[in-house]
Amino acid sequence: MKLASQTWFRALTIALLLYTVLAGMLFDVPRLPILNESIRALYFHVPMWFGMVIILLLSVIHSIRYLSGFDIKNDVLATQYANVGILYGVLGLLTGMLWANYTWGTPWHGDPKQTTAAIAVLIYLAYSVLRGSIEDGDRKARIAAVYNIFAFAAMIPLLFILPRLTSSMHPGSGGNPGFNAYDLDSKMRMVFYPSVIAFTALGIWIASLYTRLQFARNSFEENNQQ
Amino acid sequence: MFFQELWQLLKKDLKVELRRKTSISGVLLYLVSSIFVLYFTFTGAANSIGAATWSALFWILMLFGAMNAMATSFYETGERNQYYYCVASPTTIILAKAVYNILLMLLLAAIGYAFYILLMGNKVESSAVFVLAVFLASAGFSTFLTLVSAISAKSSRSPFLIAVLGFPTIIPMIMLVIKISKNAIAGLALENSMKEVLVLVAINIISLTLSYLLFPYLWRS
């Protein structure tokens, strides 16, 4: 959280995001059949999933830290990271559907990665339902932390193991060429990796802003009660 | 000491169940009446449903049966339970509940499967693989839902929450089980579903470990 309030962190995030948008739209990309110019969606669709997994990992780390010290700060951070993770998951689904509409023919193709990703988002939506249904603050934090760890463990096979057991139209599974086959000229990496960093950093920034807002609300309520 | 405690708690759960007969008879009633509904719907035409529908209906029955059976695991928090839980450690409590729920679910699954075959016919070519899938799924559903019901019991809207938390998280398991039963229905040998079986076993072990690690935190609240 301290990281996201540093000026250099924010400047770097904005610079990388600007670079991603500009370079992603303007740089030369390999000409491939069917994909054509839509290959540029790679810069915006795949970083959503990378960002989601990294941010949910941060969320689960904060939940574990909450359970080991019962510091309410970790609970607030875990919640906000989970919310950003849900946002990235939904955006990843939407960008994927847009891309699939032009390359696979339909927005919802029943591709295993698509369905499992949708279920992963559902698992985390259940996390917010759980938080909403417990009144008591300390108990809510503790139970939510337990479910968050459980949810992360349930999500890992869903995203990383199950899609590999069946054939998929995504690159890298079911005999399809891997991700590397698309960017043989490695030019795309020059945009892709900065894009992953940029979107992950943006997520951390959003979560830290919401955390500060939550703290401000908490202290405001405390002051009003006195 | 640990096993003695586990055995005592298990015996207590069994005795309470045998005296009250609520969850076993309740879930059995649910299973049997659902199977009858299916039987009357498809009556006179035993072959009117395909193998895919047959397996889908069976797994829906199993899933909801498990939900019903596990939903009340931590519901009864009478004073007597408070006493039991004061003398036993939380890790033994969750393991005893998990073992008890596995046994309960295996019994329910066995009766449900037998009755389902009796009324709906058997569409499975390699029954051994399918029985293995039923066995692993029962064990998996019960360990998974034991933790979920422990989580949801701590909230004010517990019966509603077990469905909300349970269904999305159990889907990975269902996907594996459906894959195995598809292979079993097609008559493929166990070697063809070995990968799925191993992942299913791994998920079972992970959920049991997580229950063991996380339940003490739930219990303290």
Tab-separated table of C-alpha atoms in Angstrom:
chain	number	residue	atom	x	y	z
A	1	MET	CA	0.000	0.000	0.000
A	2	LYS	CA	2.905	2.280	0.739
A	3	LEU	CA	4.254	1.467	-2.681
A	4	ALA	CA	1.177	2.785	-4.475
A	5	SER	CA	1.382	6.174	-2.776
A	6	GLN	CA	4.884	6.841	-4.074
A	7	THR	CA	5.049	9.395	-6.848
A	8	TRP	CA	7.461	7.373	-8.954
A	9	PHE	CA	5.103	4.386	-8.829
A	10	ARG	CA	2.186	6.430	-10.100
A	11	ALA	CA	4.294	8.148	-12.761
A	12	LEU	CA	5.624	4.798	-13.927
A	13	THR	CA	2.108	3.314	-14.068
A	14	ILE	CA	0.786	6.203	-16.142
A	15	ALA	CA	3.816	6.161	-18.434
A	16	LEU	CA	3.556	2.404	-18.989
A	17	LEU	CA	-0.198	2.594	-19.621
A	18	LEU	CA	0.290	5.387	-22.170
A	19	TYR	CA	3.086	3.383	-23.774
A	20	THR	CA	0.870	0.259	-23.878
A	21	VAL	CA	-2.009	2.064	-25.561
A	22	LEU	CA	0.157	3.944	-28.066
A	23	ALA	CA	2.602	1.164	-28.879
A	24	GLY	CA	-0.145	-1.431	-28.836
A	25	MET	CA	-2.090	0.470	-31.454
A	26	LEU	CA	0.801	1.754	-33.578
A	27	PHE	CA	3.680	-0.742	-33.507
A	28	ASP	CA	4.138	-3.283	-36.235
A	29	VAL	CA	2.526	-6.690	-35.555
A	30	PRO	CA	2.996	-10.021	-37.357
A	31	ARG	CA	0.502	-10.604	-40.169
A	32	LEU	CA	-1.279	-13.826	-39.382
A	33	PRO	CA	-4.340	-15.350	-41.073
A	34	ILE	CA	-7.677	-14.945	-39.248
A	35	LEU	CA	-6.049	-12.949	-36.446
A	36	ASN	CA	-4.924	-10.043	-38.664
A	37	GLU	CA	-4.941	-6.768	-36.751
A	38	SER	CA	-7.008	-8.265	-33.936
A	39	ILE	CA	-3.746	-9.717	-32.590
A	40	ARG	CA	-3.368	-6.355	-30.875
A	41	ALA	CA	-6.064	-7.481	-28.442
A	42	LEU	CA	-3.310	-9.604	-26.898
A	43	TYR	CA	-1.909	-6.453	-25.287
A	44	PHE	CA	-5.194	-5.746	-23.516
A	45	HIS	CA	-6.857	-9.135	-23.026
A	46	VAL	CA	-4.056	-11.331	-21.671
A	47	PRO	CA	-2.716	-8.719	-19.179
A	48	MET	CA	-6.175	-8.745	-17.560
A	49	TRP	CA	-5.700	-12.417	-16.612
A	50	PHE	CA	-2.079	-11.929	-15.568
A	51	GLY	CA	-3.196	-8.922	-13.527
A	52	MET	CA	-6.145	-10.787	-12.035
A	53	VAL	CA	-4.026	-13.729	-10.869
A	54	ILE	CA	-1.278	-11.478	-9.445
A	55	ILE	CA	-3.790	-9.244	-7.663
A	56	LEU	CA	-5.762	-12.191	-6.267
A	57	LEU	CA	-2.455	-13.638	-5.075
A	58	LEU	CA	-1.821	-10.358	-3.247
A	59	SER	CA	-5.328	-10.615	-1.810
A	60	VAL	CA	-4.769	-14.130	-0.497
A	61	ILE	CA	-1.371	-13.129	0.940
A	62	HIS	CA	-3.078	-10.341	2.880
A	63	SER	CA	-5.749	-12.768	4.084
A	64	ILE	CA	-3.045	-15.119	5.388
A	65	ARG	CA	-1.333	-12.166	7.056
A	66	TYR	CA	-4.653	-11.149	8.598
A	67	LEU	CA	-5.096	-14.612	10.110
A	68	SER	CA	-1.576	-14.563	11.538
A	69	GLY	CA	-1.846	-11.178	13.237
A	70	PHE	CA	-5.515	-10.043	13.105
A	71	ASP	CA	-4.502	-6.610	11.849
A	72	ILE	CA	-7.678	-5.123	10.306
A	73	LYS	CA	-5.555	-3.282	7.730
A	74	ASN	CA	-4.706	-6.579	6.035
A	75	ASP	CA	-8.383	-7.475	5.856
A	76	VAL	CA	-9.301	-4.204	4.146
A	77	LEU	CA	-6.439	-4.663	1.683
A	78	ALA	CA	-7.448	-8.266	0.953
A	79	THR	CA	-11.028	-7.157	0.254
A	80	GLN	CA	-10.011	-4.366	-2.087
A	81	TYR	CA	-7.562	-6.586	-3.960
A	82	ALA	CA	-10.303	-9.191	-4.374
A	83	ASN	CA	-12.652	-6.516	-5.751
A	84	VAL	CA	-10.045	-5.374	-8.270
A	85	GLY	CA	-9.444	-9.028	-9.137
A	86	ILE	CA	-13.158	-9.443	-9.897
A	87	LEU	CA	-13.075	-6.271	-12.023
A	88	TYR	CA	-10.092	-7.601	-14.003
A	89	GLY	CA	-11.771	-10.974	-14.403
A	90	VAL	CA	-14.919	-9.358	-15.813
A	91	LEU	CA	-12.835	-7.137	-18.109
A	92	GLY	CA	-10.815	-10.166	-19.198
A	93	LEU	CA	-14.034	-12.004	-20.066
A	94	LEU	CA	-15.423	-9.005	-21.967
A	95	THR	CA	-12.238	-8.378	-23.954
A	96	GLY	CA	-11.984	-12.093	-24.642
A	97	MET	CA	-15.582	-12.196	-25.882
A	98	LEU	CA	-14.922	-9.234	-28.149
A	99	TRP	CA	-11.816	-10.892	-29.545
A	100	ALA	CA	-13.520	-14.268	-29.916
A	101	ASN	CA	-16.360	-12.639	-31.823
A	102	TYR	CA	-13.959	-11.719	-34.624
A	103	THR	CA	-11.617	-14.702	-34.602
A	104	TRP	CA	-13.739	-17.671	-33.489
A	105	GLY	CA	-17.031	-16.418	-34.890
A	106	THR	CA	-19.053	-16.170	-31.676
A	107	PRO	CA	-18.478	-14.311	-28.417
A	108	TRP	CA	-19.185	-17.410	-26.315
A	109	HIS	CA	-17.557	-20.423	-27.837
A	110	GLY	CA	-17.693	-22.821	-24.907
A	111	ASP	CA	-13.930	-22.874	-24.863
A	112	PRO	CA	-12.742	-24.523	-21.607
A	113	LYS	CA	-10.602	-21.551	-20.621
A	114	GLN	CA	-13.527	-19.217	-21.178
A	115	THR	CA	-15.924	-21.240	-19.017
A	116	THR	CA	-13.418	-21.904	-16.232
A	117	ALA	CA	-12.488	-18.208	-16.144
A	118	ALA	CA	-16.167	-17.297	-15.805
A	119	ILE	CA	-16.496	-19.753	-12.901
A	120	ALA	CA	-13.393	-18.262	-11.257
A	121	VAL	CA	-15.127	-14.885	-11.330
A	122	LEU	CA	-18.227	-16.498	-9.766
A	123	ILE	CA	-16.095	-17.924	-6.925
A	124	TYR	CA	-14.900	-14.437	-6.082
A	125	LEU	CA	-18.372	-12.921	-6.434
A	126	ALA	CA	-19.403	-15.418	-3.741
A	127	TYR	CA	-16.645	-13.868	-1.614
A	128	SER	CA	-18.373	-10.486	-1.731
A	129	VAL	CA	-21.745	-12.106	-1.003
A	130	LEU	CA	-20.181	-13.742	2.057
A	131	ARG	CA	-18.798	-10.420	3.250
A	132	GLY	CA	-22.178	-8.808	2.792
A	133	SER	CA	-23.983	-11.406	4.883
A	134	ILE	CA	-21.972	-11.094	8.110
A	135	GLU	CA	-22.588	-8.097	10.313
A	136	ASP	CA	-19.938	-8.310	12.999
A	137	GLY	CA	-16.661	-6.694	11.875
A	138	ASP	CA	-14.045	-9.002	13.421
A	139	ARG	CA	-15.951	-12.146	12.630
A	140	LYS	CA	-16.568	-10.958	9.077
A	141	ALA	CA	-12.855	-10.335	8.580
A	142	ARG	CA	-11.896	-13.736	9.931
A	143	ILE	CA	-14.457	-15.770	7.995
A	144	ALA	CA	-13.824	-13.818	4.799
A	145	ALA	CA	-10.090	-14.472	5.146
A	146	VAL	CA	-10.736	-18.201	5.532
A	147	TYR	CA	-12.982	-18.250	2.466
A	148	ASN	CA	-10.493	-16.190	0.468
A	149	ILE	CA	-7.753	-18.775	1.023
A	150	PHE	CA	-10.196	-21.549	0.180
A	151	ALA	CA	-11.361	-19.716	-2.955
A	152	PHE	CA	-7.818	-19.180	-4.168
A	153	ALA	CA	-7.081	-22.870	-3.725
A	154	ALA	CA	-10.258	-23.734	-5.647
A	155	MET	CA	-9.327	-21.304	-8.428
A	156	ILE	CA	-5.854	-22.742	-9.113
A	157	PRO	CA	-7.019	-26.059	-10.627
A	158	LEU	CA	-9.765	-24.191	-12.433
A	159	LEU	CA	-7.432	-21.819	-14.264
A	160	PHE	CA	-4.213	-23.795	-14.553
A	161	ILE	CA	-5.010	-27.508	-14.532
A	162	LEU	CA	-8.504	-28.206	-15.898
A	163	PRO	CA	-8.160	-26.296	-19.203
A	164	ARG	CA	-5.016	-28.288	-19.928
A	165	LEU	CA	-6.853	-31.602	-19.666
A	166	THR	CA	-9.157	-30.782	-22.573
A	167	SER	CA	-8.603	-29.316	-25.997
A	168	SER	CA	-8.906	-25.568	-26.172
A	169	MET	CA	-8.821	-22.966	-28.892
A	170	HIS	CA	-6.542	-20.837	-26.775
A	171	PRO	CA	-2.893	-20.978	-27.772
A	172	GLY	CA	-0.718	-23.386	-25.837
A	173	SER	CA	-3.287	-26.105	-25.160
A	174	GLY	CA	-4.867	-28.993	-26.994
A	175	GLY	CA	-2.200	-29.116	-29.684
A	176	ASN	CA	-2.537	-25.470	-30.588
A	177	PRO	CA	0.705	-23.586	-30.982
A	178	GLY	CA	1.878	-21.870	-27.822
A	179	PHE	CA	1.931	-18.223	-27.136
A	180	ASN	CA	5.511	-17.980	-28.419
A	181	ALA	CA	4.515	-18.984	-31.936
A	182	TYR	CA	2.680	-15.697	-32.342
A	183	ASP	CA	5.526	-13.363	-31.554
A	184	LEU	CA	8.471	-14.954	-33.266
A	185	ASP	CA	9.887	-11.542	-34.005
A	186	SER	CA	9.719	-10.910	-30.208
A	187	LYS	CA	8.591	-7.381	-30.986
A	188	MET	CA	5.277	-8.113	-29.341
A	189	ARG	CA	7.030	-8.892	-26.071
A	190	MET	CA	8.266	-5.308	-26.066
A	191	VAL	CA	4.670	-4.220	-25.605
A	192	PHE	CA	3.187	-7.240	-23.867
A	193	TYR	CA	5.368	-7.351	-20.756
A	194	PRO	CA	5.147	-3.591	-20.072
A	195	SER	CA	1.386	-3.954	-20.511
A	196	VAL	CA	1.221	-6.702	-17.871
A	197	ILE	CA	3.247	-4.544	-15.466
A	198	ALA	CA	1.142	-1.467	-16.253
A	199	PHE	CA	-2.229	-3.129	-15.651
A	200	THR	CA	-1.046	-4.929	-12.513
A	201	ALA	CA	0.322	-1.665	-11.130
A	202	LEU	CA	-2.941	0.081	-12.011
A	203	GLY	CA	-4.841	-2.599	-10.080
A	204	ILE	CA	-2.601	-2.141	-7.044
A	205	TRP	CA	-3.141	1.603	-7.295
A	206	ILE	CA	-6.940	1.269	-7.474
A	207	ALA	CA	-6.938	-1.127	-4.510
A	208	SER	CA	-4.784	1.244	-2.438
A	209	LEU	CA	-7.102	4.164	-3.188
A	210	TYR	CA	-10.139	2.168	-2.091
A	211	THR	CA	-8.273	1.020	1.006
A	212	ARG	CA	-7.546	4.627	1.957
A	213	LEU	CA	-11.177	5.525	1.326
A	214	GLN	CA	-12.270	2.659	3.579
A	215	PHE	CA	-9.932	3.801	6.344
A	216	ALA	CA	-11.185	7.363	6.022
A	217	ARG	CA	-14.768	6.099	6.320
A	218	ASN	CA	-13.899	3.982	9.360
A	219	SER	CA	-12.247	6.835	11.213
A	220	PHE	CA	-15.057	9.218	10.237
A	221	GLU	CA	-17.616	6.831	11.728
A	222	GLU	CA	-15.542	6.415	14.878
A	223	ASN	CA	-15.286	10.174	15.323
A	224	ASN	CA	-19.006	10.629	14.806
A	225	GLN	CA	-19.862	8.032	17.401
A	226	GLN	CA	-17.827	9.731	20.085
B	1	MET	CA	-4.631	-39.219	22.050
B	2	PHE	CA	-5.485	-37.607	18.766
B	3	PHE	CA	-7.036	-40.732	17.305
B	4	GLN	CA	-8.854	-41.427	20.527
B	5	GLU	CA	-10.401	-37.946	20.411
B	6	LEU	CA	-11.237	-38.366	16.736
B	7	TRP	CA	-12.884	-41.707	17.416
B	8	GLN	CA	-14.895	-40.311	20.317
B	9	LEU	CA	-16.199	-37.407	18.267
B	10	LEU	CA	-16.986	-39.712	15.359
B	11	LYS	CA	-18.853	-42.046	17.685
B	12	LYS	CA	-20.793	-39.103	19.100
B	13	ASP	CA	-21.829	-37.943	15.608
B	14	LEU	CA	-22.859	-41.485	14.650
B	15	LYS	CA	-24.869	-41.940	17.837
B	16	VAL	CA	-26.653	-38.618	17.430
B	17	GLU	CA	-27.473	-39.507	13.832
B	18	LEU	CA	-28.708	-42.985	14.717
B	19	ARG	CA	-30.906	-41.571	17.440
B	20	ARG	CA	-32.414	-38.772	15.398
B	21	LYS	CA	-32.121	-40.215	11.885
B	22	THR	CA	-32.739	-36.765	10.428
B	23	SER	CA	-30.040	-36.225	7.851
B	24	ILE	CA	-29.825	-39.802	6.542
B	25	SER	CA	-33.558	-40.247	6.222
B	26	GLY	CA	-34.058	-36.700	4.988
B	27	VAL	CA	-31.524	-36.997	2.203
B	28	LEU	CA	-32.636	-40.526	1.331
B	29	LEU	CA	-36.205	-39.285	1.062
B	30	TYR	CA	-34.979	-36.504	-1.211
B	31	LEU	CA	-32.968	-38.925	-3.382
B	32	VAL	CA	-35.691	-41.550	-3.648
B	33	SER	CA	-38.480	-39.105	-4.398
B	34	SER	CA	-36.368	-37.313	-7.000
B	35	ILE	CA	-35.551	-40.615	-8.656
B	36	PHE	CA	-39.271	-41.427	-8.660
B	37	VAL	CA	-40.007	-38.092	-10.307
B	38	LEU	CA	-37.458	-38.937	-12.997
B	39	TYR	CA	-38.869	-42.454	-13.319
B	40	PHE	CA	-42.439	-41.227	-13.802
B	41	THR	CA	-41.296	-38.555	-16.235
B	42	PHE	CA	-39.476	-41.065	-18.418
B	43	THR	CA	-41.794	-43.959	-17.665
B	44	GLY	CA	-42.540	-46.684	-20.172
B	45	ALA	CA	-39.557	-45.681	-22.188
B	46	ALA	CA	-36.474	-46.839	-20.336
B	47	ASN	CA	-34.355	-45.932	-23.332
B	48	SER	CA	-35.978	-42.582	-23.899
B	49	ILE	CA	-33.072	-40.718	-22.321
B	50	GLY	CA	-29.556	-40.753	-23.670
B	51	ALA	CA	-26.464	-41.603	-21.707
B	52	ALA	CA	-25.527	-37.919	-21.369
B	53	THR	CA	-28.899	-37.028	-19.790
B	54	TRP	CA	-28.674	-40.111	-17.592
B	55	SER	CA	-25.310	-39.047	-16.195
B	56	ALA	CA	-26.310	-35.369	-15.889
B	57	LEU	CA	-29.400	-36.267	-13.839
B	58	PHE	CA	-27.388	-38.611	-11.648
B	59	TRP	CA	-24.758	-35.998	-10.824
B	60	ILE	CA	-27.356	-33.315	-10.161
B	61	LEU	CA	-29.008	-35.706	-7.688
B	62	MET	CA	-25.651	-36.430	-6.046
B	63	LEU	CA	-24.686	-32.766	-5.832
B	64	PHE	CA	-27.948	-31.627	-4.270
B	65	GLY	CA	-28.018	-34.682	-2.013
B	66	ALA	CA	-24.540	-33.802	-0.754
B	67	MET	CA	-25.594	-30.173	-0.292
B	68	ASN	CA	-28.607	-31.248	1.769
B	69	ALA	CA	-26.644	-33.715	3.853
B	70	MET	CA	-23.737	-31.376	4.607
B	71	ALA	CA	-25.732	-28.176	5.090
B	72	THR	CA	-26.604	-29.056	8.662
B	73	SER	CA	-23.097	-30.198	9.693
B	74	PHE	CA	-22.497	-27.241	11.966
B	75	TYR	CA	-26.050	-26.052	12.279
B	76	GLU	CA	-26.859	-27.555	15.629
B	77	THR	CA	-25.026	-25.481	18.179
B	78	GLY	CA	-26.840	-26.565	21.291
B	79	GLU	CA	-25.287	-26.418	24.708
B	80	ARG	CA	-24.234	-30.029	24.564
B	81	ASN	CA	-22.202	-29.374	21.446
B	82	GLN	CA	-20.599	-26.407	23.121
B	83	TYR	CA	-19.481	-28.764	25.835
B	84	TYR	CA	-18.052	-31.310	23.410
B	85	TYR	CA	-16.244	-28.635	21.520
B	86	CYS	CA	-14.740	-27.234	24.690
B	87	VAL	CA	-12.955	-30.458	25.494
B	88	ALA	CA	-11.819	-31.313	21.954
B	89	SER	CA	-9.372	-29.395	19.764
B	90	PRO	CA	-10.743	-27.704	16.612
B	91	THR	CA	-8.548	-29.722	14.250
B	92	THR	CA	-9.954	-32.993	15.599
B	93	ILE	CA	-13.475	-31.596	15.337
B	94	ILE	CA	-13.152	-30.747	11.659
B	95	LEU	CA	-11.411	-34.037	10.825
B	96	ALA	CA	-14.058	-35.996	12.729
B	97	LYS	CA	-16.804	-34.089	10.896
B	98	ALA	CA	-15.084	-34.640	7.558
B	99	VAL	CA	-14.657	-38.375	8.164
B	100	TYR	CA	-18.236	-38.654	9.384
B	101	ASN	CA	-19.523	-36.739	6.362
B	102	ILE	CA	-17.465	-38.897	3.998
B	103	LEU	CA	-18.963	-42.048	5.524
B	104	LEU	CA	-22.466	-40.554	5.412
B	105	MET	CA	-22.073	-39.461	1.797
B	106	LEU	CA	-20.643	-42.830	0.727
B	107	LEU	CA	-23.647	-44.560	2.249
B	108	LEU	CA	-26.074	-42.140	0.614
B	109	ALA	CA	-24.277	-42.378	-2.738
B	110	ALA	CA	-24.299	-46.186	-2.629
B	111	ILE	CA	-28.032	-46.334	-1.880
B	112	GLY	CA	-28.796	-43.569	-4.371
B	113	TYR	CA	-26.725	-45.208	-7.115
B	114	ALA	CA	-28.321	-48.612	-6.559
B	115	PHE	CA	-31.817	-47.147	-6.605
B	116	TYR	CA	-31.044	-45.003	-9.633
B	117	ILE	CA	-29.821	-48.036	-11.594
B	118	LEU	CA	-32.865	-50.013	-10.479
B	119	LEU	CA	-35.349	-47.465	-11.809
B	120	MET	CA	-33.457	-45.655	-14.550
B	121	GLY	CA	-31.401	-48.516	-15.962
B	122	ASN	CA	-27.635	-48.695	-16.279
B	123	LYS	CA	-26.041	-46.845	-19.167
B	124	VAL	CA	-22.447	-47.314	-18.065
B	125	GLU	CA	-20.184	-49.623	-20.041
B	126	SER	CA	-17.327	-49.826	-17.551
B	127	SER	CA	-19.052	-49.808	-14.198
B	128	ALA	CA	-15.844	-50.078	-12.152
B	129	VAL	CA	-14.606	-46.705	-13.423
B	130	PHE	CA	-17.997	-45.125	-12.765
B	131	VAL	CA	-18.116	-46.536	-9.233
B	132	LEU	CA	-14.642	-45.108	-8.667
B	133	ALA	CA	-15.939	-41.735	-9.866
B	134	VAL	CA	-18.905	-41.978	-7.479
B	135	PHE	CA	-16.548	-42.911	-4.637
B	136	LEU	CA	-14.107	-40.059	-5.290
B	137	ALA	CA	-16.902	-37.575	-5.875
B	138	SER	CA	-18.648	-38.517	-2.615
B	139	ALA	CA	-15.434	-38.140	-0.665
B	140	GLY	CA	-14.609	-34.889	-2.453
B	141	PHE	CA	-18.077	-33.353	-2.132
B	142	SER	CA	-18.211	-34.127	1.560
B	143	THR	CA	-14.762	-32.800	2.516
B	144	PHE	CA	-15.325	-29.705	0.394
B	145	LEU	CA	-18.821	-29.014	1.677
B	146	THR	CA	-17.832	-29.683	5.284
B	147	LEU	CA	-15.523	-26.672	5.176
B	148	VAL	CA	-18.063	-24.610	3.223
B	149	SER	CA	-20.798	-25.380	5.754
B	150	ALA	CA	-18.390	-24.532	8.591
B	151	ILE	CA	-17.826	-21.151	6.932
B	152	SER	CA	-21.487	-20.505	6.227
B	153	ALA	CA	-22.620	-21.649	9.693
B	154	LYS	CA	-20.823	-18.623	11.104
B	155	SER	CA	-23.017	-16.188	9.184
B	156	SER	CA	-26.601	-15.216	9.838
B	157	ARG	CA	-27.965	-16.557	6.549
B	158	SER	CA	-26.388	-19.970	6.661
B	159	PRO	CA	-28.611	-22.203	4.462
B	160	PHE	CA	-28.544	-19.623	1.712
B	161	LEU	CA	-24.800	-19.146	1.923
B	162	ILE	CA	-23.841	-22.796	1.627
B	163	ALA	CA	-25.338	-22.811	-1.878
B	164	VAL	CA	-23.736	-19.508	-2.826
B	165	LEU	CA	-20.285	-20.520	-1.598
B	166	GLY	CA	-20.555	-24.195	-2.425
B	167	PHE	CA	-21.732	-24.270	-6.028
B	168	PRO	CA	-19.046	-22.173	-7.725
B	169	THR	CA	-16.213	-23.730	-5.742
B	170	ILE	CA	-17.378	-27.288	-6.374
B	171	ILE	CA	-17.605	-26.869	-10.150
B	172	PRO	CA	-13.952	-27.877	-10.808
B	173	MET	CA	-14.660	-31.176	-9.086
B	174	ILE	CA	-17.892	-31.637	-11.057
B	175	MET	CA	-16.064	-31.012	-14.342
B	176	LEU	CA	-13.546	-33.754	-13.544
B	177	VAL	CA	-16.244	-36.165	-12.395
B	178	ILE	CA	-18.291	-35.569	-15.551
B	179	LYS	CA	-15.216	-36.204	-17.685
B	180	ILE	CA	-14.541	-39.507	-15.901
B	181	SER	CA	-18.164	-40.607	-16.153
B	182	LYS	CA	-18.239	-39.744	-19.859
B	183	ASN	CA	-15.258	-42.035	-20.329
B	184	ALA	CA	-16.906	-44.717	-18.180
B	185	ILE	CA	-20.156	-44.504	-20.156
B	186	ALA	CA	-18.208	-44.848	-23.397
B	187	GLY	CA	-16.628	-47.997	-21.960
B	188	LEU	CA	-13.052	-46.695	-21.797
B	189	ALA	CA	-10.701	-48.336	-19.315
B	190	LEU	CA	-9.341	-46.585	-16.249
B	191	GLU	CA	-6.065	-45.662	-18.003
B	192	ASN	CA	-7.927	-43.126	-20.132
B	193	SER	CA	-9.251	-41.204	-17.119
B	194	MET	CA	-6.129	-41.555	-14.986
B	195	LYS	CA	-5.204	-37.859	-15.289
B	196	GLU	CA	-8.655	-36.732	-14.109
B	197	VAL	CA	-8.676	-39.276	-11.283
B	198	LEU	CA	-5.308	-38.037	-10.042
B	199	VAL	CA	-6.372	-34.378	-10.164
B	200	LEU	CA	-9.561	-35.313	-8.295
B	201	VAL	CA	-7.546	-37.103	-5.602
B	202	ALA	CA	-5.249	-34.073	-5.387
B	203	ILE	CA	-8.223	-31.729	-4.930
B	204	ASN	CA	-9.552	-34.025	-2.193
B	205	ILE	CA	-6.238	-33.919	-0.355
B	206	ILE	CA	-5.978	-30.132	-0.771
B	207	SER	CA	-9.475	-29.522	0.582
B	208	LEU	CA	-8.842	-31.800	3.557
B	209	THR	CA	-5.560	-30.018	4.295
B	210	LEU	CA	-7.223	-26.617	3.993
B	211	SER	CA	-9.985	-27.689	6.375
B	212	TYR	CA	-7.351	-28.828	8.844
B	213	LEU	CA	-5.424	-25.562	8.596
B	214	LEU	CA	-8.302	-23.085	8.408
B	215	PHE	CA	-10.952	-24.468	10.737
B	216	PRO	CA	-9.228	-23.362	13.972
B	217	TYR	CA	-9.618	-19.746	12.814
B	218	LEU	CA	-13.322	-20.257	12.149
B	219	TRP	CA	-13.782	-21.993	15.436
B	220	ARG	CA	-12.280	-19.225	17.516
B	221	SER	CA	-14.775	-16.672	16.216
